[in-house]
PDB file of C-alpha atoms in Angstrom:
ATOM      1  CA  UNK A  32     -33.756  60.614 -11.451  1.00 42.00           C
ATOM      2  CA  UNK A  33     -37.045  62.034 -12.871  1.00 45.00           C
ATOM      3  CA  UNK A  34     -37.404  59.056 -14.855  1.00 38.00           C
ATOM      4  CA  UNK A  35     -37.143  56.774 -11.811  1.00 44.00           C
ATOM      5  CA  UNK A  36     -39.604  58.871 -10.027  1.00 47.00           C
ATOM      6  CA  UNK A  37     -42.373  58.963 -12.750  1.00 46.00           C
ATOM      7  CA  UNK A  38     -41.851  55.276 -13.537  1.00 41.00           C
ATOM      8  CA  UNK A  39     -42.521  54.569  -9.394  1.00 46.00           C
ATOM      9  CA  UNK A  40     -45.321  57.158  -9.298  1.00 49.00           C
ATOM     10  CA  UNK A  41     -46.674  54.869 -12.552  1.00 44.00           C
ATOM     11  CA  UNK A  42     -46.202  51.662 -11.077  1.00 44.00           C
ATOM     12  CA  UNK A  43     -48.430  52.439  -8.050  1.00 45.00           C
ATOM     13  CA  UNK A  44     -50.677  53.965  -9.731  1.00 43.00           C
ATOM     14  CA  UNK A  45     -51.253  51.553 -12.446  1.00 47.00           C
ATOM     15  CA  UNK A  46     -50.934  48.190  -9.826  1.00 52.00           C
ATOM     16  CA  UNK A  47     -52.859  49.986  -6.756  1.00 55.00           C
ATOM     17  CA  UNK A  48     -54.085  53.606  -7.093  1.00 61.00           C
ATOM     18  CA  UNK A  49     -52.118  56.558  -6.756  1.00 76.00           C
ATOM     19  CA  UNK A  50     -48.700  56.340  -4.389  1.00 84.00           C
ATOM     20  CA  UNK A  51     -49.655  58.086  -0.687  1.00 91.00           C
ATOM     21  CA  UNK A  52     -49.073  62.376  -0.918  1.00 93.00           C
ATOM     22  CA  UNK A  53     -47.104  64.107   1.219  1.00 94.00           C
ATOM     23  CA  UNK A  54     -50.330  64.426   3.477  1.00 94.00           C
ATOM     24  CA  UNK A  55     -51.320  60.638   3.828  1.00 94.00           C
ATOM     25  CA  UNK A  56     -47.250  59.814   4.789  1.00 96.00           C
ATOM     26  CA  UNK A  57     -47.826  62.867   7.473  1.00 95.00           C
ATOM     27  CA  UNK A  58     -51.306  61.567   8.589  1.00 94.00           C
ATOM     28  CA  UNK A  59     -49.358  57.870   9.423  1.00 94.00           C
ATOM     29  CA  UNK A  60     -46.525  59.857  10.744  1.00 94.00           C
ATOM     30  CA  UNK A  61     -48.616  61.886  13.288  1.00 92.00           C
ATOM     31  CA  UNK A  62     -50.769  58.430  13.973  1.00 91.00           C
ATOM     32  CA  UNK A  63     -47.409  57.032  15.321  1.00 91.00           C
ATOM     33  CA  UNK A  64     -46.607  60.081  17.686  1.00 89.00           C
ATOM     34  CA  UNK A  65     -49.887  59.897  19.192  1.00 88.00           C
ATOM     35  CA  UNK A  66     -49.460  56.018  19.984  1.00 88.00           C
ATOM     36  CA  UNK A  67     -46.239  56.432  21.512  1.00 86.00           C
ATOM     37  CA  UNK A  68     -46.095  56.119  25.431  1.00 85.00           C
ATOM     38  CA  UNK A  69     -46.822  59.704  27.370  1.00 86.00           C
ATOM     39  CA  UNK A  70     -43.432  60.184  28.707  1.00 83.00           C
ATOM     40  CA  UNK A  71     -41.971  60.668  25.509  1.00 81.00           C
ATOM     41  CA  UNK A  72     -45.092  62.642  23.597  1.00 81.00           C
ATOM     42  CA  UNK A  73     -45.207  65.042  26.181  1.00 79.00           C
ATOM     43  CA  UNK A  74     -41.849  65.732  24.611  1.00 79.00           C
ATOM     44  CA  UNK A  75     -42.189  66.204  20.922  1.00 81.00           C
ATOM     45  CA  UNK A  76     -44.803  69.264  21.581  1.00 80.00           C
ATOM     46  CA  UNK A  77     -42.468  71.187  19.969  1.00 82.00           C
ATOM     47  CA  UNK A  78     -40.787  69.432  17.299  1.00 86.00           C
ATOM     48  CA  UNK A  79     -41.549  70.233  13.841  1.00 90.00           C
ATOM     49  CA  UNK A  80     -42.790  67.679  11.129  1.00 93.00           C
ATOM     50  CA  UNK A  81     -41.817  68.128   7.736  1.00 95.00           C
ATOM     51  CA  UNK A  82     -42.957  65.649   5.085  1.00 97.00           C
ATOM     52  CA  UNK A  83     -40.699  66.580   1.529  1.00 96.00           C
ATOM     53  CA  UNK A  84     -40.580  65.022  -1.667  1.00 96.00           C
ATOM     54  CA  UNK A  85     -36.762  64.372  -1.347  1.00 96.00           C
ATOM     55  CA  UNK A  86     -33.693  65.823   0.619  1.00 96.00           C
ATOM     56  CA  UNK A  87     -32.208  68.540  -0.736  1.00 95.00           C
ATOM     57  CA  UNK A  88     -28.397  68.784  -2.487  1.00 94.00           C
ATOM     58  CA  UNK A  89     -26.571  70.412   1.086  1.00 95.00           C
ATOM     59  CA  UNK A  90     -28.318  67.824   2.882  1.00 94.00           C
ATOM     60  CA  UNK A  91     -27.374  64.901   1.232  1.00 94.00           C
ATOM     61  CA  UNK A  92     -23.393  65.945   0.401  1.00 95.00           C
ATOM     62  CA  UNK A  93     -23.495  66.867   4.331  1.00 94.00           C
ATOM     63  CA  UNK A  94     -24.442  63.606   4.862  1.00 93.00           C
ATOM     64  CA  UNK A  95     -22.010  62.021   2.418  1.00 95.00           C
ATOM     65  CA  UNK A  96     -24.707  60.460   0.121  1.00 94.00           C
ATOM     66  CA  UNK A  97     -25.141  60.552  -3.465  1.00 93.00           C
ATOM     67  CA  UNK A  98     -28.707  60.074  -4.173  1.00 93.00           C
ATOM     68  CA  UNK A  99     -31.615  61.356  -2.647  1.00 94.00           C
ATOM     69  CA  UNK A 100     -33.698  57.821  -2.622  1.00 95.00           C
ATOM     70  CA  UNK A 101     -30.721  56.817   0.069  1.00 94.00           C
ATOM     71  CA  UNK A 102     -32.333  58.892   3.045  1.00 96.00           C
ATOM     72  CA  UNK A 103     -35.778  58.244   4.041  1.00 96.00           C
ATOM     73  CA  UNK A 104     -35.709  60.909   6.931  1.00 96.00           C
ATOM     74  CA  UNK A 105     -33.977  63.084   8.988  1.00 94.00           C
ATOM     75  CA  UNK A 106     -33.636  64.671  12.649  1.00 90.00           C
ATOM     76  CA  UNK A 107     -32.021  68.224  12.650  1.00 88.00           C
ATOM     77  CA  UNK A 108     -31.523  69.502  16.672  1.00 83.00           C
ATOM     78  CA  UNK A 109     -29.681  68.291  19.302  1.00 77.00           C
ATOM     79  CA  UNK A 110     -31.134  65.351  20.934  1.00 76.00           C
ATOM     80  CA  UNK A 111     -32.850  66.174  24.455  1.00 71.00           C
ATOM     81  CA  UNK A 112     -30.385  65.194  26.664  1.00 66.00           C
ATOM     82  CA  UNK A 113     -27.545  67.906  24.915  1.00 65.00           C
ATOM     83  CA  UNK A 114     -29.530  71.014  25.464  1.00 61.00           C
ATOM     84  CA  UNK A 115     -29.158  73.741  28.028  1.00 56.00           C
ATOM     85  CA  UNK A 116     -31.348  76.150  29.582  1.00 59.00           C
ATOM     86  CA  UNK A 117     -28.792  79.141  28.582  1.00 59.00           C
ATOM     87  CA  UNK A 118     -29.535  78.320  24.653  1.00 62.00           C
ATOM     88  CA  UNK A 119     -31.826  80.908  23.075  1.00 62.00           C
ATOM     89  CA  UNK A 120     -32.654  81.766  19.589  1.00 61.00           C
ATOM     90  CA  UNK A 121     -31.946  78.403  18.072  1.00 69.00           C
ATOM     91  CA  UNK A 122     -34.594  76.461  15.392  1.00 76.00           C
ATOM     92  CA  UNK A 123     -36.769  74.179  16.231  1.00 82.00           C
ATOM     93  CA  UNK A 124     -36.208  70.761  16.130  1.00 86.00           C
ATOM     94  CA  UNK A 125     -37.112  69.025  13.072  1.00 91.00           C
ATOM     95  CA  UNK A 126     -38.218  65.623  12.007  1.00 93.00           C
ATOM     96  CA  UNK A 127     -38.363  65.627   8.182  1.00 95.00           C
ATOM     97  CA  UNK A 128     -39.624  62.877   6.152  1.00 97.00           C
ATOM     98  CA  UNK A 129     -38.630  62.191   2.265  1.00 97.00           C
ATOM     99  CA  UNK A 130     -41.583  60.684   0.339  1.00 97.00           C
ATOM    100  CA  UNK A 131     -39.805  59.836  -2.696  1.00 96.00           C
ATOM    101  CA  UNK A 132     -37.181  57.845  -0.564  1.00 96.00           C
ATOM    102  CA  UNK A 133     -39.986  56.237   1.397  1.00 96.00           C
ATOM    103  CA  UNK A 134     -42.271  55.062  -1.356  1.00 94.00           C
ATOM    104  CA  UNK A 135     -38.946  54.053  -3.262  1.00 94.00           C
ATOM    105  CA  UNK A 136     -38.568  51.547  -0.158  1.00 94.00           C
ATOM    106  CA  UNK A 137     -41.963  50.540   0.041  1.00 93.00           C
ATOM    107  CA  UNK A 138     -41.432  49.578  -3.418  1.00 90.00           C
ATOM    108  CA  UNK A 139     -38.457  47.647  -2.994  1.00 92.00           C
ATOM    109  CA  UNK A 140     -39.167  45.935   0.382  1.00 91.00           C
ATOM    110  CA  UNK A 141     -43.038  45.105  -0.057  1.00 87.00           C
ATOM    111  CA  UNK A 142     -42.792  46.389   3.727  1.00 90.00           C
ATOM    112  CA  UNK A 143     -46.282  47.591   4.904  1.00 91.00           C
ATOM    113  CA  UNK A 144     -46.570  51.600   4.243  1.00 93.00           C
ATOM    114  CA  UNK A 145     -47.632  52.611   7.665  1.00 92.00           C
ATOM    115  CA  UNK A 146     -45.095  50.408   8.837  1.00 92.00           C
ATOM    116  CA  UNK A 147     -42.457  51.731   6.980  1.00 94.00           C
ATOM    117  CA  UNK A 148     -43.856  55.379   7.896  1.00 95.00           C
ATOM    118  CA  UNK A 149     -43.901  54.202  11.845  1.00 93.00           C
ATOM    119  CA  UNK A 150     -40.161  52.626  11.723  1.00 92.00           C
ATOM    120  CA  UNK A 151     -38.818  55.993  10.108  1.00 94.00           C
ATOM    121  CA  UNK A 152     -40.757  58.413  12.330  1.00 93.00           C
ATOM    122  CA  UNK A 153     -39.716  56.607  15.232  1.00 90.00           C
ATOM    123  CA  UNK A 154     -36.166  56.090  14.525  1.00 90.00           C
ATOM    124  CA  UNK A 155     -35.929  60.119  13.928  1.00 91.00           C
ATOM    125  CA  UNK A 156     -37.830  60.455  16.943  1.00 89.00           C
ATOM    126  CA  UNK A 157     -35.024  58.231  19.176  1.00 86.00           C
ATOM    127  CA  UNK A 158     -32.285  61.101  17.617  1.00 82.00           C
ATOM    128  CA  UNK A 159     -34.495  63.509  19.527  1.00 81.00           C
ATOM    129  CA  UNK A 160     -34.291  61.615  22.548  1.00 78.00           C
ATOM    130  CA  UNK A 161     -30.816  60.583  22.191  1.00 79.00           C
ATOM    131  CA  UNK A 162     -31.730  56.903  22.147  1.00 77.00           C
ATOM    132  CA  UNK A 163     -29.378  53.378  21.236  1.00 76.00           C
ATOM    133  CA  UNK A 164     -30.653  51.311  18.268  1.00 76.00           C
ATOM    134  CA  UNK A 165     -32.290  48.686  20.596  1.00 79.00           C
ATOM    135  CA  UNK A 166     -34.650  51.392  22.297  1.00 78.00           C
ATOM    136  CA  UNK A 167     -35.945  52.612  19.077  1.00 77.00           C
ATOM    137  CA  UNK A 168     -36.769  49.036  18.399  1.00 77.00           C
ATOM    138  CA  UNK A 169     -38.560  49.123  21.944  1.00 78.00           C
ATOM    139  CA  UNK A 170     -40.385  52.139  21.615  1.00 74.00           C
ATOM    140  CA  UNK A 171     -41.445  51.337  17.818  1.00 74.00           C
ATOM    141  CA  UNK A 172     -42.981  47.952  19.254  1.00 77.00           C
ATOM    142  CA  UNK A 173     -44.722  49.938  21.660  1.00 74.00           C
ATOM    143  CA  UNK A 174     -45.898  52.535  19.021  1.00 69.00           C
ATOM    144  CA  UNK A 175     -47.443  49.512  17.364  1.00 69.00           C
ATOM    145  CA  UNK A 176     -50.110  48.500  19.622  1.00 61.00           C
TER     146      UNK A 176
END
């Protein structure tokens, strides 16, 4: 796995500079939550963003996978729509986002980076609202302009 990782970090850096940090994924991450439409930023006020090299070993066997690359991010909460008023005392929600995984894709799919970034921050963001496949698609094309 290290060897993977240090041949991708490598590649970009020998073919176009050094691969995005943790900070520039988070800068295109917090770009997209401030183009999406005010009824769902108003919203996110208080859901955290966590930008990670890779998951972590309980989050990937809860999750059933075997390799970190396989998840590029993450909601942990309860989507909007399945809270109460009467909870207390319970985490914050949390988007995280997996560099490795994400610049592995990049790699792979010759997909733009920011709109790689975009599609995975949105589709973590539709957990939060409890959304269907096709309105993440929506809201990700309206993200976009």
């Amino acid at each position: 796995m290290a060897v993977i990782m240090a041949l991708q970090e490598s590649y970009r850096q020998d073919a176009f500079g050094p691969a995005p940090d943790a900070d520039a994924i988070e800068g295109i991450a917090r770009d997209t939550i401030a183009r999406l439409p005010a009824a769902f930023a108003q919203h996110l006020g208080d859901v955290v963003l966590i930008v990670e090299e890779e998951a972590d070993d309980e989050t990937l066997a809860a999750l059933g996978l075997d390799h970190p690359l396989d998840l590029t991010g993450l909601y942990h909460g309860r989507p909007i729509g399945e809270k109460s008023s009467m909870e207390s005392g319970a985490l914050p929600d949390r988007i995280h986002l997996y560099r490795q995984a994400i610049l592995a894709e990049w790699m792979e799919t010759g997909v733009r980076l920011d709109d790689l970034v975009r599609h995975v921050t949105i589709h973590e963001i539709g957990h939060h609202f409890g959304l269907s496949d096709d309105d993440m698609h929506a809201l990700e094309e309206a993200a976009a302009d």
